[in-house]
Amino acid sequence: MKKKLLLLCFIILFLNGCSKKKEELIIEGFIEEKQNAIIGIHYPQIGIKTLDQQIEQYVFDIKQEFESQISTSLSLNSSELNIDYEYWKVGNRYHNITLTTFINSNTLAHPMHEIKTFVYDSNTNQFLTLDDIISINLVNIKTELLKKHKDCILIDALENTVTDFNKKQIKFTFTEQSITLYFDPYEIATGACGFIKYEIVSPTFKIEIPTQEKIENTFEYHPSKKKLSITKPTIALTFDDGPSQYTKEIVELLNKYNANATFFILGNKINNYQETLKFLLQNGNELGNHSYNHKQLTKLSEQELKQQIESTNKIVKETLNYDIHLLRPTYGAITNQLKNNIDMEIVLWNVDTKDWKLRNSKMIAKKALGDIKDGKIVLMHDIYKTTLQALKLILPELEKQGYQIVTVSELKEIQKLRNEKQNR
Ligand code: ZN
């Protein structure tokens, strides 16, 4: 009997394992607000075990180190850890990943900036070094680096870093057209130069590079013409920090209850969740901007701030042909700098479900349902499974209570119509 059960388990495991076909890669992450620190981390999980483990280990080590530092720090000044990623494939086999870490902490004299690269060949299941993809003359590269950055290059550091002996350690990524080498701030130059990227254009690859297939973007966005009621009790649902692997299911669930929501998304996730976002828009939902990679906007220079916001708007326009008008600043923090530099409508919330903290569907539902009243804007996060599960409790209850669930823009429209009616 036991043996049979065991066999059955194996068959189920096997079937499950085989049928799990990933449409989009998963972007994992942490958005956490602690007493004296904020953490915003995003990293990809490609679906290749060896590669995913290395990426995850790298991120976890940095997070752990940061958390141990802030736990011993007596300062109440807020420290920040941000890890952002880029991921692209060359052909169907070469996976390129960069992870950029930014730490601003009172235990450091300067903010720390660091880049890590992974280049992985999924046909041979191997990590590639620069040596594997190109025969390179480092002397020429040193000369060019020196010429290009003569004001900040530290000659000794350059001599010690860019050597044949170190070749396998040099950080790089590649595309069909070029190879890029990366040097951290202070690695070969003074901090004034920041990251140094060196691009080798049209290199002679040692490996075979498949030709790039072009994908035409034909998505057309049509705003929904939903009939809104001005008499029904109405709330706007909003989701921050996504999209994620749960977003599509959340949209399907909203559809079931004839509900819509506004999703304040991060620019760094758009490319990996294009299909989800198209589905979201096609079903009458709305997109808002929540920065590019969840940095604390209030601590950025004017230029960095604009870049965080504008790059996200630009990617959305290019990939989804959609114009974003609404902005939800990260951590809900608004400054005059933000208001003066960004020409978008800022949207906060007045019901906080605390889903990012509670991570328990029943508790999230209880908190939400306890605070919801006509006209409220509800804050949730579509990056947690428990939030999706909580919605399965919240939506039927709101339906029972006769609520109409709409986007932020629709709520504003309803409020405008109600005011007009009252003043008539
Ligand atoms: Zn957020």
Short mmCIF file of N, CA and C in Angstrom, two decimals, residues 49-134:
data_model
loop_
_atom_site.label_atom_id
_atom_site.label_comp_id
_atom_site.label_asym_id
_atom_site.label_seq_id
_atom_site.Cartn_x
_atom_site.Cartn_y
_atom_site.Cartn_z
N LYS A 49 17.77 26.14 -12.98
CA LYS A 49 18.07 25.99 -11.56
C LYS A 49 19.44 26.55 -11.14
N THR A 50 20.49 26.13 -11.85
CA THR A 50 21.84 26.56 -11.46
C THR A 50 21.96 28.08 -11.49
N LEU A 51 21.44 28.67 -12.54
CA LEU A 51 21.52 30.11 -12.71
C LEU A 51 20.68 30.83 -11.64
N ASP A 52 19.46 30.35 -11.45
CA ASP A 52 18.56 30.99 -10.49
C ASP A 52 19.14 30.95 -9.07
N GLN A 53 19.77 29.82 -8.74
CA GLN A 53 20.34 29.70 -7.40
C GLN A 53 21.47 30.70 -7.18
N GLN A 54 22.30 30.86 -8.21
CA GLN A 54 23.42 31.82 -8.09
C GLN A 54 22.91 33.24 -7.92
N ILE A 55 21.88 33.58 -8.70
CA ILE A 55 21.32 34.93 -8.62
C ILE A 55 20.74 35.16 -7.22
N GLU A 56 19.95 34.17 -6.78
CA GLU A 56 19.28 34.30 -5.49
C GLU A 56 20.30 34.39 -4.35
N GLN A 57 21.33 33.56 -4.43
CA GLN A 57 22.36 33.55 -3.38
C GLN A 57 23.03 34.91 -3.29
N TYR A 58 23.36 35.47 -4.45
CA TYR A 58 24.03 36.78 -4.49
C TYR A 58 23.16 37.83 -3.80
N VAL A 59 21.87 37.83 -4.15
CA VAL A 59 20.94 38.82 -3.58
C VAL A 59 20.77 38.61 -2.07
N PHE A 60 20.58 37.35 -1.67
CA PHE A 60 20.36 37.06 -0.26
C PHE A 60 21.57 37.46 0.60
N ASP A 61 22.78 37.20 0.08
CA ASP A 61 23.99 37.56 0.83
C ASP A 61 24.04 39.07 1.08
N ILE A 62 23.73 39.85 0.05
CA ILE A 62 23.77 41.31 0.21
C ILE A 62 22.69 41.76 1.19
N LYS A 63 21.49 41.18 1.06
CA LYS A 63 20.38 41.57 1.93
C LYS A 63 20.72 41.25 3.39
N GLN A 64 21.28 40.06 3.59
CA GLN A 64 21.61 39.64 4.95
C GLN A 64 22.67 40.54 5.57
N GLU A 65 23.69 40.85 4.80
CA GLU A 65 24.77 41.72 5.26
C GLU A 65 24.21 43.10 5.61
N PHE A 66 23.34 43.62 4.76
CA PHE A 66 22.73 44.93 5.00
C PHE A 66 21.89 44.89 6.28
N GLU A 67 21.10 43.84 6.42
CA GLU A 67 20.22 43.75 7.60
C GLU A 67 21.03 43.62 8.89
N SER A 68 22.15 42.91 8.82
CA SER A 68 22.95 42.79 10.04
C SER A 68 23.60 44.13 10.37
N GLN A 69 23.96 44.89 9.33
CA GLN A 69 24.54 46.22 9.58
C GLN A 69 23.53 47.16 10.21
N ILE A 70 22.31 47.18 9.67
CA ILE A 70 21.34 48.14 10.23
C ILE A 70 20.86 47.71 11.61
N SER A 71 20.91 46.41 11.89
CA SER A 71 20.43 45.97 13.20
C SER A 71 21.39 46.40 14.31
N THR A 72 22.66 46.61 13.97
CA THR A 72 23.61 47.05 14.99
C THR A 72 23.79 48.57 14.97
N SER A 73 23.18 49.22 13.98
CA SER A 73 23.33 50.67 13.89
C SER A 73 22.34 51.35 14.84
N LEU A 74 22.83 52.31 15.58
CA LEU A 74 21.95 52.98 16.56
C LEU A 74 21.21 54.15 15.93
N SER A 75 21.67 54.55 14.76
CA SER A 75 21.08 55.72 14.12
C SER A 75 19.65 55.44 13.66
N LEU A 76 18.81 56.45 13.79
CA LEU A 76 17.43 56.29 13.32
C LEU A 76 17.28 56.82 11.89
N ASN A 77 18.41 57.32 11.36
CA ASN A 77 18.36 57.78 9.97
C ASN A 77 18.10 56.61 9.06
N SER A 78 17.29 56.84 8.06
CA SER A 78 16.90 55.74 7.21
C SER A 78 18.01 55.35 6.24
N SER A 79 18.38 54.07 6.27
CA SER A 79 19.31 53.53 5.28
C SER A 79 18.50 52.95 4.14
N GLU A 80 19.15 52.82 2.98
CA GLU A 80 18.43 52.26 1.84
C GLU A 80 19.27 51.21 1.12
N LEU A 81 18.61 50.09 0.81
CA LEU A 81 19.23 49.07 -0.05
C LEU A 81 18.34 48.92 -1.27
N ASN A 82 18.93 49.06 -2.44
CA ASN A 82 18.16 48.85 -3.67
C ASN A 82 18.96 47.94 -4.59
N ILE A 83 18.34 46.87 -5.04
CA ILE A 83 18.97 46.01 -6.05
C ILE A 83 18.04 45.95 -7.25
N ASP A 84 18.59 46.31 -8.40
CA ASP A 84 17.79 46.29 -9.62
C ASP A 84 18.45 45.34 -10.63
N TYR A 85 17.67 44.90 -11.61
CA TYR A 85 18.20 43.91 -12.55
C TYR A 85 17.97 44.34 -13.99
N GLU A 86 18.71 43.75 -14.87
CA GLU A 86 18.37 43.76 -16.30
C GLU A 86 18.56 42.34 -16.79
N TYR A 87 17.71 41.93 -17.69
CA TYR A 87 17.82 40.57 -18.21
C TYR A 87 17.51 40.57 -19.70
N TRP A 88 18.34 39.93 -20.47
CA TRP A 88 17.99 39.73 -21.88
C TRP A 88 18.67 38.47 -22.39
N LYS A 89 18.08 37.98 -23.47
CA LYS A 89 18.60 36.76 -24.07
C LYS A 89 19.20 37.07 -25.43
N VAL A 90 20.28 36.38 -25.77
CA VAL A 90 20.81 36.46 -27.13
C VAL A 90 20.50 35.10 -27.74
N GLY A 91 19.72 35.12 -28.81
CA GLY A 91 19.23 33.86 -29.37
C GLY A 91 18.38 33.18 -28.32
N ASN A 92 18.37 31.86 -28.37
CA ASN A 92 17.57 31.17 -27.37
C ASN A 92 18.39 30.60 -26.25
N ARG A 93 19.72 30.86 -26.28
CA ARG A 93 20.56 30.14 -25.32
C ARG A 93 21.41 31.00 -24.40
N TYR A 94 21.73 32.22 -24.79
CA TYR A 94 22.63 33.01 -23.95
C TYR A 94 21.84 33.98 -23.07
N HIS A 95 21.89 33.76 -21.78
CA HIS A 95 21.14 34.59 -20.84
C HIS A 95 22.08 35.61 -20.21
N ASN A 96 21.73 36.89 -20.33
CA ASN A 96 22.54 37.97 -19.75
C ASN A 96 21.77 38.61 -18.60
N ILE A 97 22.41 38.70 -17.45
CA ILE A 97 21.76 39.32 -16.30
C ILE A 97 22.72 40.30 -15.65
N THR A 98 22.24 41.50 -15.34
CA THR A 98 23.02 42.38 -14.48
C THR A 98 22.21 42.65 -13.22
N LEU A 99 22.90 42.70 -12.09
CA LEU A 99 22.27 43.09 -10.82
C LEU A 99 23.04 44.30 -10.31
N THR A 100 22.34 45.41 -10.12
CA THR A 100 23.00 46.63 -9.66
C THR A 100 22.56 46.93 -8.23
N THR A 101 23.53 46.98 -7.35
CA THR A 101 23.22 47.21 -5.94
C THR A 101 23.57 48.64 -5.55
N PHE A 102 22.66 49.26 -4.83
CA PHE A 102 22.90 50.60 -4.30
C PHE A 102 22.63 50.56 -2.80
N ILE A 103 23.60 50.97 -2.00
CA ILE A 103 23.38 51.04 -0.55
C ILE A 103 23.75 52.42 -0.05
N ASN A 104 22.82 53.05 0.63
CA ASN A 104 23.10 54.33 1.25
C ASN A 104 22.85 54.13 2.75
N SER A 105 23.93 54.12 3.51
CA SER A 105 23.75 53.84 4.92
C SER A 105 24.70 54.72 5.72
N ASN A 106 24.29 55.02 6.94
CA ASN A 106 25.13 55.92 7.74
C ASN A 106 26.41 55.24 8.23
N THR A 107 26.53 53.93 8.00
CA THR A 107 27.78 53.27 8.35
C THR A 107 28.81 53.42 7.22
N LEU A 108 28.36 53.95 6.09
CA LEU A 108 29.27 54.12 4.95
C LEU A 108 29.58 55.59 4.73
N ALA A 109 30.82 55.87 4.33
CA ALA A 109 31.19 57.26 4.04
C ALA A 109 30.53 57.75 2.76
N HIS A 110 30.46 56.87 1.76
CA HIS A 110 29.79 57.18 0.49
C HIS A 110 28.76 56.11 0.23
N PRO A 111 27.72 56.44 -0.52
CA PRO A 111 26.81 55.36 -0.95
C PRO A 111 27.60 54.32 -1.73
N MET A 112 27.22 53.06 -1.58
CA MET A 112 27.92 51.98 -2.28
C MET A 112 27.15 51.58 -3.53
N HIS A 113 27.87 51.46 -4.62
CA HIS A 113 27.28 51.07 -5.89
C HIS A 113 28.07 49.90 -6.44
N GLU A 114 27.39 48.85 -6.86
CA GLU A 114 28.12 47.68 -7.33
C GLU A 114 27.31 46.97 -8.40
N ILE A 115 27.99 46.45 -9.40
CA ILE A 115 27.27 45.69 -10.42
C ILE A 115 27.78 44.26 -10.45
N LYS A 116 26.87 43.32 -10.69
CA LYS A 116 27.26 41.92 -10.82
C LYS A 116 26.66 41.43 -12.14
N THR A 117 27.43 40.68 -12.89
CA THR A 117 26.90 40.18 -14.16
C THR A 117 26.92 38.65 -14.18
N PHE A 118 25.95 38.08 -14.86
CA PHE A 118 25.91 36.64 -15.12
C PHE A 118 25.68 36.45 -16.61
N VAL A 119 26.50 35.63 -17.23
CA VAL A 119 26.24 35.25 -18.62
C VAL A 119 26.22 33.73 -18.66
N TYR A 120 25.10 33.19 -19.09
CA TYR A 120 24.89 31.74 -18.97
C TYR A 120 24.44 31.16 -20.29
N ASP A 121 25.04 30.05 -20.67
CA ASP A 121 24.66 29.35 -21.89
C ASP A 121 23.76 28.17 -21.51
N SER A 122 22.50 28.26 -21.86
CA SER A 122 21.59 27.20 -21.40
C SER A 122 21.66 25.96 -22.29
N ASN A 123 22.41 26.00 -23.38
CA ASN A 123 22.61 24.77 -24.16
C ASN A 123 23.67 23.88 -23.52
N THR A 124 24.76 24.51 -23.05
CA THR A 124 25.84 23.73 -22.43
C THR A 124 25.74 23.74 -20.91
N ASN A 125 24.78 24.52 -20.38
CA ASN A 125 24.63 24.69 -18.93
C ASN A 125 25.90 25.17 -18.26
N GLN A 126 26.46 26.25 -18.81
CA GLN A 126 27.68 26.79 -18.24
C GLN A 126 27.64 28.31 -18.16
N PHE A 127 28.28 28.83 -17.12
CA PHE A 127 28.49 30.27 -17.06
C PHE A 127 29.64 30.61 -17.99
N LEU A 128 29.53 31.70 -18.74
CA LEU A 128 30.58 32.07 -19.68
C LEU A 128 31.43 33.20 -19.12
N THR A 129 32.72 33.15 -19.43
CA THR A 129 33.61 34.27 -19.09
C THR A 129 33.89 35.03 -20.38
N LEU A 130 34.50 36.18 -20.20
CA LEU A 130 34.85 37.01 -21.36
C LEU A 130 35.71 36.21 -22.34
N ASP A 131 36.60 35.42 -21.76
CA ASP A 131 37.50 34.58 -22.54
C ASP A 131 36.76 33.58 -23.43
N ASP A 132 35.59 33.15 -22.98
CA ASP A 132 34.83 32.16 -23.74
C ASP A 132 34.21 32.77 -25.01
N ILE A 133 33.98 34.08 -24.99
CA ILE A 133 33.23 34.62 -26.13
C ILE A 133 34.06 35.49 -27.08
N ILE A 134 35.25 35.90 -26.63
CA ILE A 134 36.04 36.78 -27.51
C ILE A 134 37.54 36.62 -27.22
#
